[in-house]
Coordinates of C-alpha atoms in Angstrom, one line a residue:
A1 CA 0.0 0.0 0.0
N2 CA 1.1 3.5 -0.8
L3 CA 1.6 4.6 2.9
Y4 CA 4.9 6.5 2.4
L5 CA 2.8 9.7 2.3
Y6 CA 2.8 9.9 6.1
S7 CA 6.4 10.9 6.1
R8 CA 6.0 13.7 3.6
V9 CA 6.4 17.2 5.0
L10 CA 5.6 20.5 3.4
P11 CA 7.5 23.2 5.2
Q12 CA 6.9 25.8 2.5
W13 CA 3.1 25.8 2.4
Q14 CA 2.8 29.3 4.0
A15 CA 5.0 30.8 1.3
T16 CA 2.9 29.1 -1.3
R17 CA -0.2 30.5 0.2
C18 CA 1.1 34.1 -0.3
A19 CA 2.0 33.4 -3.9
S20 CA -1.4 31.9 -4.8
A21 CA -3.3 34.8 -3.3
F22 CA -2.1 36.9 -6.2
C23 CA -3.3 34.4 -8.7
F24 CA -6.8 34.6 -7.2
R25 CA -7.0 38.4 -7.3
R26 CA -6.1 38.3 -10.9
S27 CA -8.8 35.7 -11.6
L28 CA -11.5 37.7 -9.8
S29 CA -11.2 40.5 -12.4
S30 CA -11.6 38.0 -15.2
T31 CA -14.8 36.4 -13.9
A32 CA -17.0 39.6 -13.9
G33 CA -20.5 39.0 -15.4
L34 CA -20.8 35.4 -14.3
N35 CA -24.4 34.2 -14.2
S36 CA -26.2 33.6 -10.9
D37 CA -26.3 29.9 -11.3
D38 CA -22.5 29.6 -10.7
V39 CA -21.3 28.4 -7.3
D40 CA -18.2 28.6 -5.2
V41 CA -18.3 24.9 -4.3
A42 CA -19.9 21.9 -5.8
I43 CA -20.0 18.7 -3.7
V44 CA -20.6 15.3 -5.3
G45 CA -22.0 12.8 -2.8
G46 CA -24.9 13.2 -0.4
G47 CA -23.6 11.1 2.4
P48 CA -22.7 12.4 5.9
V49 CA -19.3 13.8 4.8
G50 CA -20.6 15.7 1.8
L51 CA -23.6 17.0 3.8
A52 CA -21.5 18.1 6.7
I53 CA -19.2 20.1 4.4
A54 CA -22.2 21.7 2.7
C55 CA -23.7 22.6 6.0
S56 CA -20.5 24.3 7.2
L57 CA -19.7 26.2 4.1
A58 CA -23.2 27.4 3.3
S59 CA -23.6 28.7 6.9
G60 CA -20.2 30.2 7.1
G61 CA -19.1 28.2 10.2
D62 CA -20.8 25.9 12.6
G63 CA -24.2 25.4 10.9
N64 CA -25.9 28.2 12.8
V65 CA -27.1 30.7 10.2
A66 CA -27.9 33.3 12.8
T67 CA -24.4 33.5 14.3
S68 CA -22.2 32.8 11.2
S69 CA -20.4 35.6 9.4
S70 CA -22.0 36.4 6.0
S71 CA -18.5 37.3 4.7
R72 CA -17.5 33.6 5.1
K73 CA -20.6 32.0 3.5
L74 CA -20.0 30.3 0.2
R75 CA -22.4 29.4 -2.6
V76 CA -22.7 25.6 -2.3
R77 CA -24.5 23.0 -4.4
L78 CA -24.6 19.4 -3.5
L79 CA -25.2 16.7 -6.1
E80 CA -26.5 13.3 -5.2
A81 CA -27.1 10.6 -7.8
G82 CA -29.6 8.8 -5.6
K83 CA -32.5 10.1 -3.4
L84 CA -31.7 12.3 -0.5
P85 CA -33.7 11.4 2.7
S86 CA -36.3 13.6 4.3
S87 CA -35.0 16.2 6.7
Q88 CA -37.4 15.1 9.4
P89 CA -35.9 12.0 11.2
A90 CA -38.2 9.8 13.1
A91 CA -38.4 11.2 16.7
A92 CA -40.3 8.3 18.3
A93 CA -38.5 6.2 20.9
A94 CA -37.9 2.6 20.1
A95 CA -40.6 0.4 21.7
P96 CA -39.5 -2.7 23.7
D97 CA -40.4 -4.9 20.7
G98 CA -39.2 -2.3 18.2
S99 CA -36.4 -2.7 15.6
F100 CA -33.2 -1.0 14.5
S101 CA -31.6 -0.5 11.1
N102 CA -28.6 -2.7 10.4
R103 CA -26.8 0.5 9.2
A104 CA -25.5 1.5 12.6
V105 CA -22.3 3.4 13.1
A106 CA -20.0 3.9 16.1
L107 CA -19.1 7.6 16.2
S108 CA -16.2 9.0 18.1
P109 CA -16.8 11.8 20.6
S110 CA -14.8 14.0 18.2
T111 CA -17.3 13.3 15.4
V112 CA -20.3 13.8 17.7
A113 CA -18.9 17.2 18.8
H114 CA -18.7 18.2 15.2
L115 CA -22.3 17.1 14.5
R116 CA -23.4 19.0 17.6
R117 CA -21.8 22.2 16.2
L118 CA -23.7 21.6 12.9
G119 CA -27.0 21.1 14.8
A120 CA -27.2 17.6 13.5
W121 CA -27.0 15.7 16.8
N122 CA -29.8 15.1 19.2
D123 CA -28.5 14.2 22.7
A124 CA -32.0 13.3 23.8
D125 CA -32.5 10.7 21.1
P126 CA -33.4 7.5 22.9
R127 CA -32.1 5.4 19.9
I128 CA -28.5 6.5 20.6
A129 CA -26.4 4.2 22.8
P130 CA -23.2 5.5 24.5
V131 CA -20.3 3.0 24.6
R132 CA -19.0 3.1 28.2
G133 CA -16.8 0.1 28.0
M134 CA -15.0 -2.2 25.6
R135 CA -13.6 -5.7 25.7
V136 CA -11.3 -7.1 23.0
V137 CA -10.3 -10.7 23.2
E138 CA -8.4 -13.4 21.1
S139 CA -9.6 -16.8 20.1
D140 CA -6.5 -18.7 21.0
S141 CA -5.5 -17.2 24.4
D142 CA -7.0 -15.7 27.5
A143 CA -5.4 -12.3 26.8
A144 CA -7.9 -9.4 26.7
L145 CA -8.0 -5.7 26.5
T146 CA -10.6 -3.9 28.5
F147 CA -11.5 -0.2 28.5
D148 CA -13.7 1.5 31.0
A149 CA -14.6 5.2 30.2
A150 CA -15.1 5.9 33.9
Q151 CA -11.6 4.6 34.8
I152 CA -9.6 6.2 32.0
G153 CA -11.2 9.6 31.7
G154 CA -14.1 9.1 29.3
D155 CA -14.2 11.1 26.1
V156 CA -12.5 14.3 25.2
S157 CA -15.6 16.3 26.3
G158 CA -15.8 14.7 29.7
E159 CA -19.1 12.9 29.1
G160 CA -17.8 9.4 30.0
A161 CA -18.3 7.6 26.7
L162 CA -15.8 6.0 24.4
A163 CA -18.1 6.2 21.4
Y164 CA -21.8 6.6 20.5
V165 CA -23.6 4.0 18.4
T166 CA -26.5 5.3 16.3
E167 CA -28.4 4.4 13.2
L168 CA -27.0 6.3 10.2
A169 CA -30.4 7.4 8.7
P170 CA -31.3 10.0 11.4
V171 CA -27.8 11.5 11.3
V172 CA -28.1 12.0 7.5
S173 CA -31.7 13.3 7.8
R174 CA -30.6 16.0 10.3
L175 CA -27.6 17.0 8.1
V176 CA -30.0 17.4 5.2
G177 CA -32.2 19.7 7.2
Q178 CA -29.3 21.7 8.5
A179 CA -27.7 22.0 5.1
A180 CA -30.9 23.2 3.5
K181 CA -31.5 25.6 6.4
A182 CA -28.0 27.1 5.9
G183 CA -28.8 27.8 2.2
A184 CA -27.0 25.0 0.5
Q185 CA -28.6 23.9 -2.8
L186 CA -29.4 20.2 -2.6
R187 CA -30.0 18.3 -5.8
D188 CA -30.8 14.6 -5.8
G189 CA -31.2 12.4 -8.9
C190 CA -28.3 14.3 -10.4
R191 CA -25.1 12.7 -11.5
L192 CA -21.8 14.2 -12.7
E193 CA -21.1 13.0 -16.2
S194 CA -17.9 14.8 -17.2
I195 CA -15.7 17.8 -16.6
D196 CA -14.9 20.1 -19.6
G197 CA -11.4 21.2 -20.1
D198 CA -8.5 21.5 -17.7
N199 CA -9.0 21.4 -13.9
S200 CA -5.8 23.3 -13.1
F201 CA -6.0 26.3 -10.7
D202 CA -4.1 28.7 -12.9
R203 CA -5.6 28.1 -16.3
Q204 CA -9.3 28.9 -15.6
P205 CA -11.3 30.4 -12.7
F206 CA -14.1 27.8 -12.9
L207 CA -14.7 24.1 -13.6
H208 CA -17.3 23.3 -16.2
L209 CA -19.4 20.3 -15.0
R210 CA -21.6 18.3 -17.3
L211 CA -24.5 16.7 -15.4
T212 CA -27.3 14.4 -16.2
N213 CA -30.3 15.7 -18.2
K214 CA -27.9 17.7 -20.3
S215 CA -27.5 20.3 -17.6
S216 CA -24.3 22.0 -16.6
L217 CA -22.7 23.9 -13.7
R218 CA -19.7 26.1 -13.2
T219 CA -17.9 26.0 -9.9
R220 CA -14.7 27.3 -8.5
L221 CA -14.1 24.1 -6.4
L222 CA -15.3 20.5 -6.8
I223 CA -15.3 18.3 -3.7
G224 CA -15.6 14.5 -4.3
C225 CA -17.4 12.7 -1.4
D226 CA -18.7 10.0 -3.7
G227 CA -17.3 6.8 -2.2
F228 CA -14.3 4.5 -2.6
S229 CA -15.0 4.0 -6.4
S230 CA -15.2 7.8 -6.7
P231 CA -16.0 9.1 -10.2
V232 CA -14.7 12.5 -9.2
R233 CA -11.3 11.0 -8.3
K234 CA -11.1 9.2 -11.7
L235 CA -12.2 12.3 -13.6
A236 CA -9.5 14.3 -11.8
G237 CA -6.9 11.7 -12.8
I238 CA -5.8 11.1 -9.2
E239 CA -4.2 7.7 -8.9
A240 CA -4.8 5.5 -5.9
V241 CA -3.6 2.3 -4.3
D242 CA -6.7 0.1 -4.5
V243 CA -6.5 -3.4 -3.1
P244 CA -9.8 -5.3 -3.0
Y245 CA -10.1 -8.3 -0.7
P246 CA -12.2 -10.7 -2.8
R247 CA -11.6 -13.7 -0.5
H248 CA -13.2 -11.8 2.5
K249 CA -16.5 -10.0 3.1
A250 CA -18.2 -8.4 6.1
M251 CA -21.7 -8.8 7.3
V252 CA -24.0 -6.7 9.5
A253 CA -27.1 -7.6 11.4
T254 CA -29.3 -6.4 14.3
L255 CA -29.3 -8.7 17.2
E256 CA -31.1 -9.2 20.5
I257 CA -28.9 -10.1 23.6
D258 CA -29.9 -12.2 26.6
G259 CA -31.1 -10.0 29.5
P260 CA -33.1 -6.8 29.6
D261 CA -30.0 -4.5 29.4
G262 CA -28.4 -6.3 26.4
L263 CA -24.6 -5.4 26.3
N264 CA -25.2 -2.8 29.0
G265 CA -23.1 -0.2 27.1
E266 CA -20.1 -2.5 26.5
A267 CA -18.7 -3.2 23.0
F268 CA -17.3 -6.6 22.5
Q269 CA -14.8 -7.8 19.8
R270 CA -13.2 -11.2 19.3
F271 CA -10.4 -11.8 16.8
L272 CA -10.9 -15.1 15.0
P273 CA -8.5 -16.8 12.5
D274 CA -10.9 -15.8 9.6
G275 CA -11.5 -12.3 10.8
P276 CA -12.8 -10.2 13.7
I277 CA -16.4 -10.3 15.0
A278 CA -17.8 -7.3 16.9
L279 CA -20.9 -6.5 18.9
L280 CA -21.9 -2.8 19.4
P281 CA -24.4 -1.8 22.0
L282 CA -27.8 -0.4 20.9
P283 CA -30.5 0.8 23.4
G284 CA -32.2 -1.9 25.5
R285 CA -31.4 -5.5 24.6
F286 CA -30.4 -4.8 21.1
A287 CA -26.9 -4.9 19.5
S288 CA -25.3 -4.3 16.1
L289 CA -23.1 -7.0 14.6
V290 CA -20.1 -6.5 12.3
W291 CA -18.5 -9.8 11.3
C292 CA -15.6 -10.2 8.9
S293 CA -14.8 -13.6 7.5
K294 CA -14.2 -15.5 4.3
S295 CA -16.6 -14.7 1.4
D296 CA -18.1 -18.1 1.1
R297 CA -18.8 -18.3 4.8
I298 CA -20.4 -14.8 4.9
S299 CA -22.6 -15.8 1.9
H300 CA -23.7 -18.9 3.8
L301 CA -24.4 -16.9 7.0
I302 CA -26.6 -14.5 5.0
K303 CA -28.8 -17.3 3.6
T304 CA -28.9 -19.8 6.4
S305 CA -31.8 -20.1 8.9
D306 CA -32.0 -17.9 12.0
R307 CA -31.5 -21.0 14.2
E308 CA -28.3 -22.1 12.4
F309 CA -27.0 -18.5 12.2
L310 CA -27.4 -17.9 15.9
A311 CA -25.8 -21.3 16.8
D312 CA -22.8 -20.4 14.6
L313 CA -22.5 -16.9 15.9
N314 CA -22.7 -17.9 19.6
R315 CA -20.1 -20.6 19.1
C316 CA -17.7 -18.1 17.5
L317 CA -18.3 -15.6 20.2
A318 CA -17.5 -18.2 22.9
T319 CA -14.4 -19.6 21.1
G320 CA -11.2 -19.6 23.1
P321 CA -10.2 -19.5 26.8
A322 CA -11.0 -15.8 27.2
P323 CA -14.2 -14.8 29.0
A324 CA -17.3 -15.6 26.9
A325 CA -19.3 -12.9 25.2
P326 CA -23.0 -12.3 26.0
L327 CA -25.5 -14.8 24.6
V328 CA -27.3 -13.7 21.4
T329 CA -30.9 -14.8 21.5
A330 CA -32.4 -13.5 18.2
V331 CA -31.6 -11.8 14.9
Q332 CA -33.9 -9.2 13.6
A333 CA -35.8 -10.2 10.5
D334 CA -34.2 -9.1 7.2
S335 CA -31.3 -7.4 8.9
R336 CA -28.5 -9.6 7.6
A337 CA -26.6 -8.0 4.8
S338 CA -23.0 -8.2 3.4
F339 CA -20.5 -5.8 1.8
P340 CA -17.1 -6.2 0.2
L341 CA -13.8 -5.4 1.9
G342 CA -10.7 -3.7 0.6
F343 CA -8.1 -1.0 1.1
M344 CA -7.8 2.2 -0.9
H345 CA -5.7 5.3 -0.4
A346 CA -5.5 8.1 -2.9
N347 CA -2.0 9.3 -3.8
R348 CA -3.2 12.8 -3.5
Y349 CA -6.3 14.4 -1.9
A350 CA -6.3 17.5 -4.1
S351 CA -5.5 18.3 -7.7
G352 CA -6.2 21.7 -9.3
R353 CA -9.7 22.7 -8.5
I354 CA -10.7 19.2 -7.3
V355 CA -10.4 17.9 -3.7
L356 CA -11.4 14.5 -2.2
A357 CA -12.9 13.7 1.2
G358 CA -14.1 10.6 3.1
D359 CA -14.1 7.3 1.3
A360 CA -13.2 9.0 -2.0
A361 CA -9.8 9.6 -0.5
H362 CA -9.3 6.6 1.8
R363 CA -11.0 3.3 2.5
L364 CA -10.2 1.0 5.4
S365 CA -11.6 -2.3 6.6
P366 CA -14.1 -2.0 9.5
L367 CA -11.6 -3.6 11.9
A368 CA -11.3 -0.5 14.1
G369 CA -14.6 1.1 13.1
Q370 CA -12.9 4.4 12.1
G371 CA -14.1 4.8 8.5
M372 CA -16.9 7.4 9.0
N373 CA -15.0 9.1 11.8
L374 CA -12.0 9.7 9.5
G375 CA -14.4 11.0 6.9
M376 CA -16.0 13.4 9.3
E377 CA -12.5 14.6 10.4
D378 CA -11.9 15.3 6.7
A379 CA -15.1 17.3 6.6
A380 CA -14.2 19.4 9.6
C381 CA -10.6 20.1 8.5
L382 CA -11.6 21.0 4.9
S383 CA -14.5 23.2 5.9
R384 CA -12.3 25.1 8.4
L385 CA -9.6 25.8 5.8
L386 CA -12.1 26.8 3.0
L387 CA -13.8 29.2 5.4
E388 CA -10.4 30.6 6.3
A389 CA -9.8 31.1 2.6
A390 CA -13.1 32.9 2.2
S391 CA -12.4 35.2 5.2
N392 CA -9.0 36.1 3.5
G393 CA -10.7 36.8 0.2
A394 CA -9.0 33.8 -1.4
D395 CA -10.3 31.4 -4.1
P396 CA -11.7 28.2 -2.4
A397 CA -9.4 26.2 -4.8
D398 CA -6.3 28.1 -3.6
P399 CA -3.7 25.4 -3.8
A400 CA -2.0 26.5 -0.5
Y401 CA -5.2 25.8 1.5
L402 CA -5.9 22.5 -0.3
L403 CA -2.3 21.4 0.2
D404 CA -2.6 22.2 3.9
Y405 CA -5.7 20.1 4.0
E406 CA -4.0 17.2 2.2
T407 CA -1.0 17.3 4.5
Q408 CA -3.0 17.5 7.8
R409 CA -5.3 14.7 6.9
Q410 CA -2.7 12.3 5.4
R411 CA -0.7 12.7 8.6
Q412 CA -3.7 11.5 10.5
V413 CA -5.2 8.9 8.1
V414 CA -2.0 7.1 7.2
P415 CA -1.0 6.0 10.7
V416 CA -4.5 4.7 11.3
A417 CA -4.3 2.9 8.0
I418 CA -1.0 1.4 8.9
V419 CA -2.2 0.1 12.3
N420 CA -5.5 -1.1 10.8
E421 CA -3.9 -3.1 8.0
T422 CA -1.1 -4.4 10.2
L423 CA -3.6 -5.8 12.7
G424 CA -5.6 -7.4 9.9
W425 CA -2.4 -9.1 8.6
L426 CA -1.4 -10.3 12.1
Y427 CA -4.7 -12.1 12.5
S428 CA -5.0 -13.5 9.0
L429 CA -1.8 -15.6 8.8
P430 CA -2.5 -19.3 7.9
P431 CA -2.0 -21.7 10.8
D432 CA 0.8 -23.6 8.9
S433 CA 2.9 -20.4 8.4
W434 CA 6.2 -20.3 10.2
L435 CA 5.4 -16.8 11.4
T436 CA 2.1 -17.8 13.1
A437 CA 3.6 -19.2 16.4
P438 CA 6.0 -16.3 17.2
L439 CA 3.4 -13.7 16.1
R440 CA 0.7 -15.4 18.3
W441 CA 3.1 -15.1 21.3
A442 CA 3.8 -11.5 20.4
R443 CA 0.1 -10.7 20.1
T444 CA -0.8 -12.3 23.4
T445 CA 2.1 -10.6 25.2
G446 CA 1.2 -7.3 23.7
F447 CA -2.4 -7.6 24.8
R448 CA -1.4 -8.5 28.4
L449 CA 1.2 -5.7 28.7
T450 CA -1.1 -3.1 27.2
N451 CA -4.0 -4.0 29.4
T452 CA -1.8 -3.6 32.5
F453 CA 0.0 -0.4 31.4
S454 CA -2.2 2.6 31.9
P455 CA -0.4 5.0 29.6
A456 CA -0.6 2.6 26.7
K457 CA -4.3 2.1 27.3
E458 CA -4.9 5.8 27.5
F459 CA -3.0 6.3 24.2
L460 CA -5.3 3.7 22.5
R461 CA -8.4 5.2 24.1
R462 CA -7.5 8.7 23.0
S463 CA -6.7 7.5 19.5
A464 CA -10.1 5.8 19.2
T465 CA -12.1 8.7 20.6
T466 CA -10.4 11.4 18.5
G467 CA -9.7 9.4 15.3
R468 CA -6.1 10.4 15.4
I469 CA -2.8 8.6 16.2
D470 CA -0.5 11.4 17.2
L471 CA 3.0 10.1 16.6
L472 CA 4.7 13.5 15.8

């Protein structure tokens, strides 16, 4: 994988920023008479990352239109190929015999804080479950890592949670509402077909986008938030290291746990020879499952009966000498689904008047559950720098700001990717490999030492709750 980018440093970015400001002042005079349909920023992709950026840029700051500076607001249009959800998420509490979507995510306190600033987080939502503890165990030893938010300081805001598990749909719906309220133009059923001409910063002040239905759009900056197979990335000519894992898949499902309190706020993960299996707490007795394994096994688990599925799941959760996981008693009807796994990292996050964020820039396996959190950190960082550019009268595609974004985010994403991929490799070695025995000993020893060494546990906890591994 192309992970050398972490070591790249850019000590001259401030000097570049000064030089590029002159280029933008020159371009302003050449764009007089532009029609009212032109925008400062076009965003392709209506997921959480794209919507969060739209909300921040259109409001000029934290999503609060009343308190944001009008001088910082940008003209923003978001293009989504599919259908954007309603801006009114369901507010009713889950009944005891209710159900949960299988599209649940574990959000770091840092991500939740950003959503709060945007007005897209409801602390009173009874369908959100705080994660107050975590237990990580192996299948071939009694070593375990345990985290307790109360003992190691809770999250960065002092609320005593390591993460928050929520269904994705209400988060997206609130972001849609806040982005529309801020003045962002939201267009669904609209696909980017092509980009006319050169996308370089110096040669033209606008990008000319060709959209579906023979429509077009001119924008100063195009942001690709359109997933790991990103058409924007391909149209920009940005190369990426893309490694699919065809022999493995992941599955999700909504479960019921034995006992009225379910997991009682504790996440559980067990590393198995074929891949990790994780349970995330949902309110009440419910839990969200993420299970990575061989493709043929996942396909079988999707199709098999509930009884056979539960028997296989509970057997795997209880495998090994480490303390057993809670007992799973039921799987919600029609909640089992699978998705492919792979690694992708773009060689660059910005090129000319195009910049990438979220899965369009990097894709990780769900091993550590940091995919969406890294994407939301992208959104917060990029929005902050683009608003800074607007405050300084600079073009939103000013290469100095985009280079700053690329550098900041790669320095955070690449270490997480290295750790994530290394862990996956350590637990995927075949049993007959000569490396398996010494690495099993190293894993077990590392688990035990880390679990008894408070500074190491605090480092891991802070990395998980902030989405950053601060090595420099």
